[in-house]
C-alpha positions as MATLAB code, in Angstrom:
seq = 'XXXXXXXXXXXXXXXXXXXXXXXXXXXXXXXXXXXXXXXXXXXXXXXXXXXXXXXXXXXXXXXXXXXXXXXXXXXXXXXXXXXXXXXXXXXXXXXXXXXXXXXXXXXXXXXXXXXXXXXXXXXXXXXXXXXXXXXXXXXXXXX';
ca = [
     270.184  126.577  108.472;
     271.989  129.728  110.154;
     271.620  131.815  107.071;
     268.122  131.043  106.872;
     267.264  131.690  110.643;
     268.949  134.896  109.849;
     267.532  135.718  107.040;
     264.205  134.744  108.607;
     264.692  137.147  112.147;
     266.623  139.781  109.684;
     264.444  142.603  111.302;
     263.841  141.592  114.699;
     268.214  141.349  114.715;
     268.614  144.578  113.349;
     266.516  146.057  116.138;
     268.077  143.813  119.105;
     265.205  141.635  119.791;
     267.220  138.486  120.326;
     269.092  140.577  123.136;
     267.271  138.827  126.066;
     268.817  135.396  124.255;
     273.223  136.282  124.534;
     275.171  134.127  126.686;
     272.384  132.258  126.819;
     271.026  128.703  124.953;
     267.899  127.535  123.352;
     267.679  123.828  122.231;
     264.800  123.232  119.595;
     263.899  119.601  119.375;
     261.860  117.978  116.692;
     261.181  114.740  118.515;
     259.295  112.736  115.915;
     262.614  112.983  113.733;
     265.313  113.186  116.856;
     266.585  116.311  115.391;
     267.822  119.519  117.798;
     269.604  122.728  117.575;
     270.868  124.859  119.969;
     270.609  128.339  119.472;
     272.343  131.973  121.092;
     272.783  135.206  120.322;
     276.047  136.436  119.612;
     277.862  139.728  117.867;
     273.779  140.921  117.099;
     273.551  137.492  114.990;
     272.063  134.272  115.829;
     274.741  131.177  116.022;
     274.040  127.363  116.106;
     275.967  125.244  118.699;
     278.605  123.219  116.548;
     279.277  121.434  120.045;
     276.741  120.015  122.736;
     275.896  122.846  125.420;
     274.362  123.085  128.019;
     270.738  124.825  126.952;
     268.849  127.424  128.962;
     265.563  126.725  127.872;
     264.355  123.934  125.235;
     261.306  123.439  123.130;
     260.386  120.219  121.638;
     257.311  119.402  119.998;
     256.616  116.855  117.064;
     257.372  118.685  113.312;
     253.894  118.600  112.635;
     252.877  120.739  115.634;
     255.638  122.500  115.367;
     254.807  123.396  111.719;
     251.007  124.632  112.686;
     253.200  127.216  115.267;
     255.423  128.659  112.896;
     251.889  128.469  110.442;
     250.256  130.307  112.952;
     247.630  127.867  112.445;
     248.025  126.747  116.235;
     248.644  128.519  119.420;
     251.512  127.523  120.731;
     249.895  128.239  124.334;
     246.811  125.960  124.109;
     249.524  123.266  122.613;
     251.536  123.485  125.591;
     248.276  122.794  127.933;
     247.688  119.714  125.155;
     250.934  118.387  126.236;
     252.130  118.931  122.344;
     254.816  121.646  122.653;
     256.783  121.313  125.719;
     258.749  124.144  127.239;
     261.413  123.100  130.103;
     264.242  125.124  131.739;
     264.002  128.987  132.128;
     260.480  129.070  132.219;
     261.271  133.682  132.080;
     263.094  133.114  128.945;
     261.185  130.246  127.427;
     258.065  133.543  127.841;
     260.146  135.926  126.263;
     261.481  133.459  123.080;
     257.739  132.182  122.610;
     256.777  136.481  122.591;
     259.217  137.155  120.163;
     257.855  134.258  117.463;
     254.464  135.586  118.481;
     255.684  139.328  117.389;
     257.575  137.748  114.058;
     255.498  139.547  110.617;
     255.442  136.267  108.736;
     254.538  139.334  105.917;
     258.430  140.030  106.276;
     259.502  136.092  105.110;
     260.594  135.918  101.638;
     257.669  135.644   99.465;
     259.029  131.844   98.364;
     259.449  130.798  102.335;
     255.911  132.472  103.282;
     254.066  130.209  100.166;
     256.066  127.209  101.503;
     255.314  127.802  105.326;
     251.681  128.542  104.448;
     250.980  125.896  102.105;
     252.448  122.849  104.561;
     250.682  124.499  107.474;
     248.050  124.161  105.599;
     248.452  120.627  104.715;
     249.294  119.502  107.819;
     246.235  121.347  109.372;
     244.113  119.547  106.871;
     245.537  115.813  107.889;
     244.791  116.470  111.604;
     241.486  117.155  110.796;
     239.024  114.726  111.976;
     237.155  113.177  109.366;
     233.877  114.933  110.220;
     235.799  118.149  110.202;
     236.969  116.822  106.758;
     233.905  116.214  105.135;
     232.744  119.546  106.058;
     235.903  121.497  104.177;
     235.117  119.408  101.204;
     231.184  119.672  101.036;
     232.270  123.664  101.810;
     234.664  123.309   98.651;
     232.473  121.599   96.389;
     229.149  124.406   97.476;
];
């Protein structure tokens, strides 16, 4: 998962945009599946807690929602007034970690991670659909 998150943030490293994150932790929860990471900044590279700290800041949303954010099929600002994403700690550096995935060029993701990401946003976007909103994409698709 490191090498990946690495490979994913490769640019915004190299310029120092995860600066605002060292000596400092950020727990990611994906509550439908009780999975978490905590994440830092350390030596210009992003580590993963191989102990339990103590985070800064923590996001947890369910992977679905959390998969329309990274999609950029959601806003992760109107999901936090839905009571889908929620943000608790450091409120100042909870602002400046949601900025930075805002800034991310998902045009810089390795063409094979931007198809997946794209695709299951997409797929998940369709399933939340209601089924009015359903029958519209298809009777648009079949036009």
């Amino acid at each position: 998962m490191l090498e990946a998150l690495n490979n994913v943030f490769k640019e915004a490293l190299e310029d120092g945009d995860f600066e605002f994150l060292e000596g400092k932790w950020l727990k990611v929860s994906i509550k439908d599946m009780s999975l978490s990471w905590c994440i830092s900044y350390k030596n210009e590279q992003l580590v993963v807690a191989d102990k339990e700290v103590v985070e800064d800041v923590s996001f947890s949303g369910n992977l679905n929602d959390l998969v329309l954010i990274a999609g950029r099929k959601e806003d992760p600002d109107t999901m936090f007034f839905q009571r889908r994403l929620s943000i608790e700690g450091d409120t100042e550096l909870g602002l400046e970690v949601k900025n930075l995935m805002d800034s991310v060029d998902l045009d810089l993701l390795p063409k094979p991670m931007k198809t997946l990401l794209n695709q299951l946003a997409d797929f998940v976007q369709k399933g939340v659909q209601s089924p009015d909103t359903q029958s519209e994409v298809m009777n648009a698709y079949s036009n």
